[in-house]
Amino acid sequence: MPGTDVWYIVYHRRPLSETDGNHRALAYDRMYFNEDGTIRPVTMKVQDNFEDGNAVGWRTYGGGDWTAAHGTYSVAPAAPATSVTSAASATSVTSASGGLALQDTDFSDLLYEADVTLRDGRGEAGLAFRATPPEAGEEGFHGYYAALTAKGLVLGKAAGGERTPLATARLTGASGGTHRVRIEAIGSSLKVYVDDLANPRISTTDSTYTSGSNGVHATRPSPKPGSAAARKPLASFDDVAIRSDVFSFEAADAPNRFIRHAWSRGRVDPDVTPYADMQWKVVPGLADPSAVSLESVNFPGHFLRQRDGEVWSEARTDDAGFLGDATWRRVPGLSDRSLTSFESFSSPGRYLRHRDALLYAERVAPGERPGATFREW
């Protein structure tokens, strides 16, 4: 970018299901640099804010009329009623469904979020993930969905035209307003956040589907024949973002210094060789799946744990003490709530922090909060 030190990489990639090498899409990602000038590896993600007025990369199914305009992706029913399942039971019901729109992706463990606006309170709208794309023209899929309804939030799994709820939660004002919905799907652990991205509204487990496409969907019970309401928008979506569960954590008060391990000792420093020493897979907490554990990418099976106040990367054991010490509460940043802090599960009130380039689990005074706050990459 002229006049700045901001750089982007622009490249092309091909949708997974396409076999024609010429069927390629333009993409770009921002580039970030280490202190020695080397480029941090670029991880392809999915992001779409629809500001360009198109829906490149999206494939639609069912009878919905999908439109990318005015910075959103909206759907209205466009065909006679078809048969899909309601969010309330696993039986098929007649519906004027808006259908399904999927990205041509294949993710297993992921973080997936988007702005969702349910415009018709009689229906539902939300995110689909780990989905197997249906046949052309059909809207039933195999995978998971998280949807807003007039009564709140539902997380379920779909098997073609049949849907089975796994968990529900009440949510005031689910219909009419715009809500930020986030999915954390890591192994069999499924969490759904709405607006408050620190505390899940739904947390459950299911291992039916392990990977697949991501998308958005909307349904609504069929109106009476001839009703003008049948053409009103069902839902709209914006600011879609999908990324993996592998993170690097940069110290909020020390730019370009990351949580890493060296000779097993937890550190915060700019020495990122090998790069994987500063990459962590965020998995359900070993002692409590509602919390998290940080597994080393470079040494699978080794987890960041606190031991007598010091922090180490060590091989997992099934000892209850290790499981608790390797589990952390992921909370809003102590010095900046848009960032992240980690509270020790086994020692509540003690936070992961850096001091003199080393990591500790300690109580944090107000002036020390930036050292216990981290930016996720």
PDB file of C-alpha atoms in Angstrom, residues 109 184 186 245-247 249 280-284 292-295 330 342:
ATOM      1  CA  ASP A 109     -11.696 -28.043  13.050  1.00  0.00           C
ATOM      2  CA  GLU A 184     -16.199 -23.276  17.325  1.00  0.00           C
ATOM      3  CA  ILE A 186     -13.013 -28.710  17.344  1.00  0.00           C
ATOM      4  CA  ASP A 245      -8.090 -23.622  15.031  1.00  0.00           C
ATOM      5  CA  VAL A 246      -4.312 -23.014  14.842  1.00  0.00           C
ATOM      6  CA  PHE A 247      -3.204 -19.706  16.371  1.00  0.00           C
ATOM      7  CA  PHE A 249      -0.474 -15.359  20.230  1.00  0.00           C
ATOM      8  CA  TRP A 280      -0.772 -23.636  18.969  1.00  0.00           C
ATOM      9  CA  LYS A 281      -3.810 -25.755  18.261  1.00  0.00           C
ATOM     10  CA  VAL A 282      -6.692 -24.636  20.456  1.00  0.00           C
ATOM     11  CA  VAL A 283      -8.544 -27.748  21.624  1.00  0.00           C
ATOM     12  CA  PRO A 284     -11.262 -28.414  24.229  1.00  0.00           C
ATOM     13  CA  VAL A 292      -9.335 -24.740  26.253  1.00  0.00           C
ATOM     14  CA  SER A 293      -5.934 -26.341  26.099  1.00  0.00           C
ATOM     15  CA  LEU A 294      -3.059 -25.236  23.852  1.00  0.00           C
ATOM     16  CA  GLU A 295      -1.366 -28.073  21.957  1.00  0.00           C
ATOM     17  CA  ARG A 330     -10.045 -18.160  27.499  1.00  0.00           C
ATOM     18  CA  PHE A 342      -5.880 -17.037  29.699  1.00  0.00           C
TER      19      PHE A 342
END
